[in-house]
Amino acid sequence: MSGIIQKYHQYLPIDEQHIVTLHEGNTPLLPVPRLRDAICPKLAQLYLKLEGLNPTGSFKDRGMTYAVSKAVAQGSKAIICASTGNTSAAAAAYAARAGIKAYVLIPKGKIALGKLSQAMIHGAKVIAINGNFDDALKIVLQIAAQGGATLVNSVNPDRLEGQKTAAFEICDVLGSAPTHHMIPVGNAGNITAYWKGYCEYFREGKITSRPRMMGFQAAGSAPIVDGKIIKHPKTIATAIMIGNPASWKASLAARDESEGLIDKVTDREILKAYKMIACLEGYFCEPSSAAGVAGLIKYAERGYFSKGDVVVCTLTGHGLKDPDRAIEVSAKLQTVRPTLKEVLKVLKI
Ligand code: AN7
């Protein structure tokens, strides 16, 4: 067993001795027939790429293993990032693994508790700012420019290089590319990275077609769709509450070259998808992760798909990151006296 750098070493050049890995990647590509039948029965197959099963519970580990390895190779003793939560969790973990420092800026009160706990337990220096993600990113860009620490936000190209391996894995498992790839969009790094991965495999003849990239932002936080920076982004999907995406331009190229689209889904649509994935297939993702599936529902209802299409939805992060939201959207927990009679009364069986 090894991580993505060893597995795809010809695509991620670095000296073996500098590799910092938690054995990320190789995540399941789960066929989900019940979800397919509920959303769009004419699809040949629907798969979920379970990125929440990476070591820190999100897809960020793919980019972080390579960015931190490169930082270490260059002699860096510290990394820094702004984050809506998952990047900071991964940065903190890989810095701990490498024995270097991590500095993290987060928007106060706007990151899920599980993610905050991760950054803290791994020993990162965490600072909350009274502002949003975009404010935090501006500050860390300045600190990194002064040379105090290596920037590991996705403006660091090594992050996207690592993240493209998820597309490789999908093609390796299927033996071909899907027809459509549905994915949440925040900073728009991941959609850009997947497209890069598909294009590299296509150029090498490992796949003979490429998917349409279908990205989905949250409606209150959809700068790419609305065509303007959103000063005060709002959504329950805190991971993608980003008003000025770092990879804005590159994601437009991914959209256009793939003849795909980037659209928005409402919080209500995101939460519906979030619950469907959990209830119909037994997999628990965080709300933001469900944006791609929410987009699938939206476009299936419009009759967008054709018979025989093969669709992959990336579920970017694990549900346990944000347990409060799961409890909030579920049936109320009932408490009764500890007797058989009382329990049977509530169970109605
Ligand atoms: C679960 O952690 O930006 O479009 O700072 O955590 O590549 O930004 C997280 C983003 C989707 C969006 N799903 O990916 C951060 C951060 C989850 C996420 C995204 C994020 P990009």
CSV table of C-alpha atoms and ligand atoms in Angstrom, one decimal:
chain,number,residue,atom,x,y,z
A,1,MET,CA,0.0,0.0,0.0
A,2,SER,CA,1.1,3.5,-0.7
A,3,GLY,CA,-0.4,6.9,-1.4
A,4,ILE,CA,-1.1,8.7,-4.7
A,5,ILE,CA,2.4,9.9,-5.3
A,6,GLN,CA,3.9,6.4,-5.4
A,7,LYS,CA,1.0,5.1,-7.4
A,8,TYR,CA,1.1,7.8,-10.0
A,9,HIS,CA,4.7,8.7,-9.7
A,10,GLN,CA,5.2,9.4,-13.4
A,11,TYR,CA,2.6,12.2,-13.1
A,12,LEU,CA,3.8,13.6,-9.8
A,13,PRO,CA,7.6,13.8,-10.0
A,14,ILE,CA,9.5,14.1,-6.7
A,15,ASP,CA,12.3,12.3,-4.9
A,16,GLU,CA,11.1,9.3,-3.0
A,17,GLN,CA,12.8,10.5,0.2
A,18,HIS,CA,10.7,13.7,0.4
A,19,ILE,CA,7.3,12.0,0.1
A,20,VAL,CA,4.9,12.9,2.9
A,21,THR,CA,1.9,10.6,2.8
A,22,LEU,CA,-0.9,9.3,4.9
A,23,HIS,CA,-1.7,6.7,2.2
A,24,GLU,CA,-4.4,8.9,0.7
A,25,GLY,CA,-6.3,8.0,-2.5
A,26,ASN,CA,-7.6,4.7,-3.9
A,27,THR,CA,-11.0,5.7,-2.7
A,28,PRO,CA,-14.1,3.6,-3.6
A,29,LEU,CA,-16.1,4.3,-6.7
A,30,LEU,CA,-19.4,3.0,-5.4
A,31,PRO,CA,-22.2,2.0,-7.9
A,32,VAL,CA,-25.4,3.4,-6.5
A,33,PRO,CA,-28.4,1.7,-8.4
A,34,ARG,CA,-31.0,2.8,-5.9
A,35,LEU,CA,-30.0,6.4,-6.1
A,36,ARG,CA,-29.9,6.1,-9.9
A,37,ASP,CA,-33.4,4.6,-10.1
A,38,ALA,CA,-34.7,7.4,-7.9
A,39,ILE,CA,-33.1,10.2,-9.8
A,40,CYS,CA,-32.6,9.1,-13.4
A,41,PRO,CA,-33.3,5.4,-14.3
A,42,LYS,CA,-32.2,5.8,-17.9
A,43,LEU,CA,-28.5,6.2,-16.9
A,44,ALA,CA,-26.5,3.0,-17.6
A,45,GLN,CA,-24.8,3.5,-14.2
A,46,LEU,CA,-24.4,6.1,-11.5
A,47,TYR,CA,-21.3,6.0,-9.3
A,48,LEU,CA,-20.2,8.0,-6.2
A,49,LYS,CA,-16.5,8.7,-5.8
A,50,LEU,CA,-16.2,8.6,-2.0
A,51,GLU,CA,-13.5,11.2,-1.3
A,52,GLY,CA,-14.7,11.4,2.3
A,53,LEU,CA,-12.8,8.1,2.9
A,54,ASN,CA,-9.4,9.8,2.5
A,55,PRO,CA,-7.3,10.0,5.7
A,56,THR,CA,-8.6,13.4,6.9
A,57,GLY,CA,-12.0,12.8,5.5
A,58,SER,CA,-11.9,14.9,2.3
A,59,PHE,CA,-10.4,15.1,-1.2
A,60,LYS,CA,-8.0,17.7,0.0
A,61,ASP,CA,-5.5,15.0,1.1
A,62,ARG,CA,-4.7,14.3,-2.6
A,63,GLY,CA,-3.4,17.8,-3.2
A,64,MET,CA,-1.9,18.2,0.3
A,65,THR,CA,0.3,15.1,0.0
A,66,TYR,CA,2.0,16.6,-3.1
A,67,ALA,CA,2.0,20.2,-2.0
A,68,VAL,CA,3.6,19.3,1.4
A,69,SER,CA,6.1,16.9,-0.2
A,70,LYS,CA,7.2,19.6,-2.6
A,71,ALA,CA,7.4,22.1,0.2
A,72,VAL,CA,9.6,19.7,2.3
A,73,ALA,CA,11.8,19.0,-0.8
A,74,GLN,CA,12.4,22.7,-1.1
A,75,GLY,CA,13.4,23.0,2.6
A,76,SER,CA,10.3,24.7,3.8
A,77,LYS,CA,9.7,24.5,7.5
A,78,ALA,CA,6.1,25.8,7.6
A,79,ILE,CA,2.9,25.9,5.5
A,80,ILE,CA,0.0,28.3,5.6
A,81,CYS,CA,-3.5,28.3,4.2
A,82,ALA,CA,-6.9,30.0,4.5
A,83,SER,CA,-9.8,27.5,4.6
A,84,THR,CA,-13.5,26.8,4.9
A,85,GLY,CA,-12.3,23.8,6.9
A,86,ASN,CA,-11.2,20.8,4.9
A,87,THR,CA,-8.0,22.3,3.5
A,88,SER,CA,-7.0,23.3,7.1
A,89,ALA,CA,-7.7,19.8,8.4
A,90,ALA,CA,-5.5,18.3,5.6
A,91,ALA,CA,-2.8,21.0,6.0
A,92,ALA,CA,-2.6,20.4,9.7
A,93,ALA,CA,-2.4,16.6,9.4
A,94,TYR,CA,0.2,16.5,6.6
A,95,ALA,CA,2.3,19.2,8.4
A,96,ALA,CA,2.3,17.0,11.5
A,97,ARG,CA,3.3,14.0,9.4
A,98,ALA,CA,6.2,16.0,7.9
A,99,GLY,CA,7.3,17.5,11.2
A,100,ILE,CA,6.8,21.1,10.1
A,101,LYS,CA,4.5,23.9,11.2
A,102,ALA,CA,1.0,24.7,9.9
A,103,TYR,CA,-0.6,28.1,10.1
A,104,VAL,CA,-4.3,28.3,9.4
A,105,LEU,CA,-6.8,31.2,8.9
A,106,ILE,CA,-10.5,30.3,9.1
A,107,PRO,CA,-13.7,32.4,8.9
A,108,LYS,CA,-15.0,32.6,12.5
A,109,GLY,CA,-18.2,30.6,13.1
A,110,LYS,CA,-18.4,29.4,9.5
A,111,ILE,CA,-16.6,26.1,9.5
A,112,ALA,CA,-18.0,22.8,10.6
A,113,LEU,CA,-16.9,21.7,14.1
A,114,GLY,CA,-15.3,18.4,13.0
A,115,LYS,CA,-12.9,20.3,10.7
A,116,LEU,CA,-11.9,22.8,13.4
A,117,SER,CA,-11.3,19.9,15.8
A,118,GLN,CA,-9.0,18.3,13.2
A,119,ALA,CA,-6.8,21.4,12.6
A,120,MET,CA,-6.5,21.9,16.4
A,121,ILE,CA,-5.6,18.4,17.4
A,122,HIS,CA,-2.9,18.1,14.8
A,123,GLY,CA,-1.2,21.1,16.4
A,124,ALA,CA,-1.7,23.8,13.7
A,125,LYS,CA,-1.7,27.4,14.8
A,126,VAL,CA,-5.3,28.3,14.1
A,127,ILE,CA,-6.6,31.8,13.9
A,128,ALA,CA,-10.3,32.7,13.3
A,129,ILE,CA,-10.9,36.0,11.6
A,130,ASN,CA,-14.0,38.1,11.8
A,131,GLY,CA,-14.6,37.8,8.0
A,132,ASN,CA,-15.1,35.3,5.3
A,133,PHE,CA,-12.9,32.9,3.4
A,134,ASP,CA,-12.0,35.4,0.7
A,135,ASP,CA,-10.8,37.9,3.4
A,136,ALA,CA,-8.7,35.1,4.9
A,137,LEU,CA,-7.2,34.1,1.6
A,138,LYS,CA,-6.1,37.7,0.9
A,139,ILE,CA,-4.2,37.8,4.1
A,140,VAL,CA,-2.4,34.4,3.7
A,141,LEU,CA,-1.4,35.4,0.2
A,142,GLN,CA,0.4,38.4,1.6
A,143,ILE,CA,2.1,36.4,4.4
A,144,ALA,CA,3.2,33.7,1.9
A,145,ALA,CA,4.6,36.4,-0.4
A,146,GLN,CA,6.8,37.7,2.5
A,147,GLY,CA,8.3,34.2,2.6
A,148,GLY,CA,7.2,33.2,6.1
A,149,ALA,CA,5.6,30.0,5.0
A,150,THR,CA,4.7,28.0,1.9
A,151,LEU,CA,1.2,28.6,0.7
A,152,VAL,CA,-0.8,25.4,0.3
A,153,ASN,CA,-4.1,26.8,-0.9
A,154,SER,CA,-5.1,25.7,-4.4
A,155,VAL,CA,-3.4,28.7,-6.0
A,156,ASN,CA,-0.3,26.5,-5.3
A,157,PRO,CA,-0.3,24.4,-8.5
A,158,ASP,CA,1.0,21.3,-6.7
A,159,ARG,CA,-2.4,21.0,-5.0
A,160,LEU,CA,-4.2,20.6,-8.3
A,161,GLU,CA,-1.5,18.2,-9.6
A,162,GLY,CA,-2.3,15.9,-6.7
A,163,GLN,CA,-6.0,16.2,-7.0
A,164,LYS,CA,-6.1,15.2,-10.6
A,165,THR,CA,-5.3,11.6,-9.5
A,166,ALA,CA,-9.0,11.1,-8.6
A,167,ALA,CA,-9.8,11.3,-12.3
A,168,PHE,CA,-7.1,8.7,-13.0
A,169,GLU,CA,-8.6,6.4,-10.4
A,170,ILE,CA,-12.0,6.6,-11.9
A,171,CYS,CA,-10.7,5.8,-15.4
A,172,ASP,CA,-8.5,2.9,-14.0
A,173,VAL,CA,-11.6,1.4,-12.4
A,174,LEU,CA,-14.1,1.9,-15.2
A,175,GLY,CA,-11.6,1.2,-18.0
A,176,SER,CA,-13.0,4.3,-19.7
A,177,ALA,CA,-14.2,7.8,-18.8
A,178,PRO,CA,-17.7,8.5,-17.6
A,179,THR,CA,-19.9,10.6,-19.9
A,180,HIS,CA,-20.6,13.2,-17.2
A,181,HIS,CA,-18.8,14.2,-14.0
A,182,MET,CA,-20.8,16.1,-11.4
A,183,ILE,CA,-18.9,18.0,-8.8
A,184,PRO,CA,-19.3,20.7,-6.1
A,185,VAL,CA,-17.5,24.0,-6.9
A,186,GLY,CA,-16.1,26.4,-4.3
A,187,ASN,CA,-12.7,27.7,-5.2
A,188,ALA,CA,-13.1,25.7,-8.4
A,189,GLY,CA,-9.8,23.9,-7.9
A,190,ASN,CA,-11.2,20.4,-7.9
A,191,ILE,CA,-13.2,20.7,-11.2
A,192,THR,CA,-10.0,22.1,-12.8
A,193,ALA,CA,-7.9,19.3,-11.4
A,194,TYR,CA,-10.3,16.5,-12.5
A,195,TRP,CA,-10.4,18.0,-16.0
A,196,LYS,CA,-6.6,18.1,-16.1
A,197,GLY,CA,-6.5,14.4,-15.1
A,198,TYR,CA,-9.0,13.3,-17.7
A,199,CYS,CA,-7.1,15.3,-20.4
A,200,GLU,CA,-3.8,13.7,-19.5
A,201,TYR,CA,-5.2,10.2,-19.7
A,202,PHE,CA,-6.9,11.1,-23.0
A,203,ARG,CA,-3.7,12.4,-24.5
A,204,GLU,CA,-1.9,9.2,-23.6
A,205,GLY,CA,-4.7,7.1,-25.1
A,206,LYS,CA,-5.7,5.5,-21.8
A,207,ILE,CA,-9.2,6.7,-22.4
A,208,THR,CA,-10.9,7.5,-25.8
A,209,SER,CA,-13.4,10.1,-24.6
A,210,ARG,CA,-13.6,12.7,-21.9
A,211,PRO,CA,-16.6,13.5,-19.7
A,212,ARG,CA,-18.6,16.7,-19.6
A,213,MET,CA,-17.6,18.5,-16.4
A,214,MET,CA,-20.7,19.6,-14.5
A,215,GLY,CA,-19.9,21.9,-11.6
A,216,PHE,CA,-22.4,23.1,-9.0
A,217,GLN,CA,-22.1,26.1,-6.7
A,218,ALA,CA,-24.5,26.9,-3.8
A,219,ALA,CA,-27.1,29.5,-4.9
A,220,GLY,CA,-26.2,32.1,-2.3
A,221,SER,CA,-22.5,31.7,-3.2
A,222,ALA,CA,-22.3,31.3,-6.9
A,223,PRO,CA,-19.9,33.9,-8.3
A,224,ILE,CA,-19.0,31.9,-11.4
A,225,VAL,CA,-22.7,31.4,-12.4
A,226,ASP,CA,-23.7,34.9,-11.6
A,227,GLY,CA,-20.6,36.3,-13.3
A,228,LYS,CA,-19.5,38.5,-10.4
A,229,ILE,CA,-17.7,38.4,-7.1
A,230,ILE,CA,-20.1,37.8,-4.2
A,231,LYS,CA,-19.1,40.0,-1.3
A,232,HIS,CA,-21.2,38.2,1.3
A,233,PRO,CA,-21.7,34.6,0.2
A,234,LYS,CA,-24.4,32.7,2.1
A,235,THR,CA,-25.2,29.0,2.2
A,236,ILE,CA,-25.6,26.1,4.6
A,237,ALA,CA,-22.8,24.4,2.6
A,238,THR,CA,-20.0,26.2,4.4
A,239,ALA,CA,-17.2,24.3,2.6
A,240,ILE,CA,-18.2,26.0,-0.6
A,241,MET,CA,-19.1,29.4,0.8
A,242,ILE,CA,-16.6,31.3,-1.4
A,243,GLY,CA,-17.3,34.6,-3.2
A,244,ASN,CA,-14.2,34.9,-5.3
A,245,PRO,CA,-12.8,31.5,-6.4
A,246,ALA,CA,-9.1,31.1,-6.8
A,247,SER,CA,-9.4,28.9,-9.9
A,248,TRP,CA,-12.2,30.9,-11.5
A,249,LYS,CA,-10.6,31.2,-15.0
A,250,ALA,CA,-9.3,27.7,-15.1
A,251,SER,CA,-12.7,26.3,-14.2
A,252,LEU,CA,-14.3,28.2,-17.1
A,253,ALA,CA,-11.8,26.5,-19.5
A,254,ALA,CA,-12.7,23.1,-18.0
A,255,ARG,CA,-16.3,23.8,-18.4
A,256,ASP,CA,-16.0,25.0,-22.0
A,257,GLU,CA,-13.4,22.5,-23.3
A,258,SER,CA,-15.5,19.6,-21.9
A,259,GLU,CA,-18.7,21.1,-23.3
A,260,GLY,CA,-20.1,20.9,-19.7
A,261,LEU,CA,-21.6,23.6,-17.5
A,262,ILE,CA,-21.3,25.3,-14.1
A,263,ASP,CA,-24.7,26.0,-12.5
A,264,LYS,CA,-26.1,26.6,-9.0
A,265,VAL,CA,-28.3,24.6,-6.7
A,266,THR,CA,-30.2,25.9,-3.7
A,267,ASP,CA,-29.6,25.0,-0.1
A,268,ARG,CA,-32.9,23.1,-0.1
A,269,GLU,CA,-31.8,21.1,-3.2
A,270,ILE,CA,-28.4,20.4,-1.5
A,271,LEU,CA,-30.0,19.1,1.7
A,272,LYS,CA,-32.4,16.9,-0.3
A,273,ALA,CA,-29.5,15.3,-2.1
A,274,TYR,CA,-27.6,15.0,1.2
A,275,LYS,CA,-30.5,13.0,2.8
A,276,MET,CA,-31.1,10.9,-0.3
A,277,ILE,CA,-27.5,9.7,-0.5
A,278,ALA,CA,-27.6,8.8,3.2
A,279,CYS,CA,-31.1,7.1,3.2
A,280,LEU,CA,-31.0,5.3,-0.2
A,281,GLU,CA,-27.4,4.2,-0.3
A,282,GLY,CA,-26.0,4.3,3.3
A,283,TYR,CA,-23.3,6.7,2.7
A,284,PHE,CA,-22.9,9.8,4.8
A,285,CYS,CA,-21.3,12.9,3.1
A,286,GLU,CA,-21.1,16.5,4.3
A,287,PRO,CA,-23.7,18.9,2.8
A,288,SER,CA,-21.4,20.7,0.4
A,289,SER,CA,-20.4,17.3,-1.0
A,290,ALA,CA,-24.0,16.7,-2.1
A,291,ALA,CA,-24.1,19.7,-4.5
A,292,GLY,CA,-23.1,17.5,-7.4
A,293,VAL,CA,-25.9,15.0,-6.7
A,294,ALA,CA,-28.3,18.0,-6.3
A,295,GLY,CA,-27.1,19.1,-9.8
A,296,LEU,CA,-27.8,15.6,-11.1
A,297,ILE,CA,-31.4,15.8,-9.8
A,298,LYS,CA,-31.8,19.2,-11.3
A,299,TYR,CA,-30.6,18.2,-14.8
A,300,ALA,CA,-32.4,14.8,-14.7
A,301,GLU,CA,-35.6,16.6,-14.1
A,302,ARG,CA,-34.9,18.8,-17.2
A,303,GLY,CA,-34.4,15.7,-19.3
A,304,TYR,CA,-30.8,16.5,-19.9
A,305,PHE,CA,-29.4,13.0,-19.8
A,306,SER,CA,-29.5,10.3,-22.5
A,307,LYS,CA,-30.1,6.6,-22.2
A,308,GLY,CA,-26.8,4.8,-21.5
A,309,ASP,CA,-25.0,7.8,-19.9
A,310,VAL,CA,-22.5,6.9,-17.2
A,311,VAL,CA,-22.3,9.5,-14.5
A,312,VAL,CA,-19.9,9.9,-11.6
A,313,CYS,CA,-20.6,12.3,-8.7
A,314,THR,CA,-17.7,13.2,-6.5
A,315,LEU,CA,-18.7,13.3,-2.8
A,316,THR,CA,-15.9,15.6,-1.6
A,317,GLY,CA,-16.1,15.2,2.2
A,318,HIS,CA,-17.3,12.9,5.0
A,319,GLY,CA,-20.6,13.5,6.8
A,320,LEU,CA,-19.0,13.2,10.3
A,321,LYS,CA,-17.3,16.6,9.7
A,322,ASP,CA,-20.6,18.3,10.3
A,323,PRO,CA,-22.8,16.1,12.6
A,324,ASP,CA,-24.9,19.1,13.7
A,325,ARG,CA,-26.4,19.5,10.3
A,326,ALA,CA,-27.3,15.8,10.0
A,327,ILE,CA,-29.2,15.9,13.3
A,328,GLU,CA,-30.9,19.1,12.3
A,329,VAL,CA,-32.3,17.7,9.1
A,330,SER,CA,-33.3,14.3,10.5
A,331,ALA,CA,-36.4,13.2,12.5
A,332,LYS,CA,-36.4,14.5,16.0
A,333,LEU,CA,-34.8,12.1,18.6
A,334,GLN,CA,-37.4,10.8,21.0
A,335,THR,CA,-36.6,10.0,24.6
A,336,VAL,CA,-38.8,7.6,26.6
A,337,ARG,CA,-38.8,5.8,29.9
A,338,PRO,CA,-36.8,2.5,29.9
A,339,THR,CA,-39.7,0.1,29.5
A,340,LEU,CA,-40.7,-2.3,26.7
A,341,LYS,CA,-44.1,-0.8,26.6
A,342,GLU,CA,-42.9,2.7,26.1
A,343,VAL,CA,-40.4,1.8,23.5
A,344,LEU,CA,-43.0,-0.3,21.5
A,345,LYS,CA,-45.4,2.6,21.7
A,346,VAL,CA,-42.9,4.9,19.9
A,347,LEU,CA,-41.6,2.2,17.4
A,348,LYS,CA,-45.1,1.2,16.4
A,349,ILE,CA,-44.1,-2.3,15.5
B,1,AN7,C1,-16.3,19.2,1.0
B,1,AN7,O1,-11.2,23.7,2.7
B,1,AN7,O2,-12.0,25.5,-0.1
B,1,AN7,O3,-13.9,23.9,-5.8
B,1,AN7,O4,-10.8,25.8,2.2
B,1,AN7,O5,-14.4,21.2,1.5
B,1,AN7,O6,-11.8,22.8,-5.2
B,1,AN7,O7,-12.7,24.6,-3.8
B,1,AN7,C2,-13.0,23.5,0.5
B,1,AN7,C3,-13.7,23.2,-0.6
B,1,AN7,C4,-16.1,21.0,-2.2
B,1,AN7,C5,-14.9,22.8,-3.1
B,1,AN7,N1,-16.5,20.1,-1.2
B,1,AN7,O8,-13.8,22.4,-3.9
B,1,AN7,C6,-11.3,24.7,1.9
B,1,AN7,C7,-12.1,24.6,0.7
B,1,AN7,C8,-15.9,20.2,0.0
B,1,AN7,C9,-14.9,21.2,0.2
B,1,AN7,C10,-15.2,22.0,-2.0
B,1,AN7,C11,-14.6,22.1,-0.8
B,1,AN7,P1,-13.0,23.5,-4.7
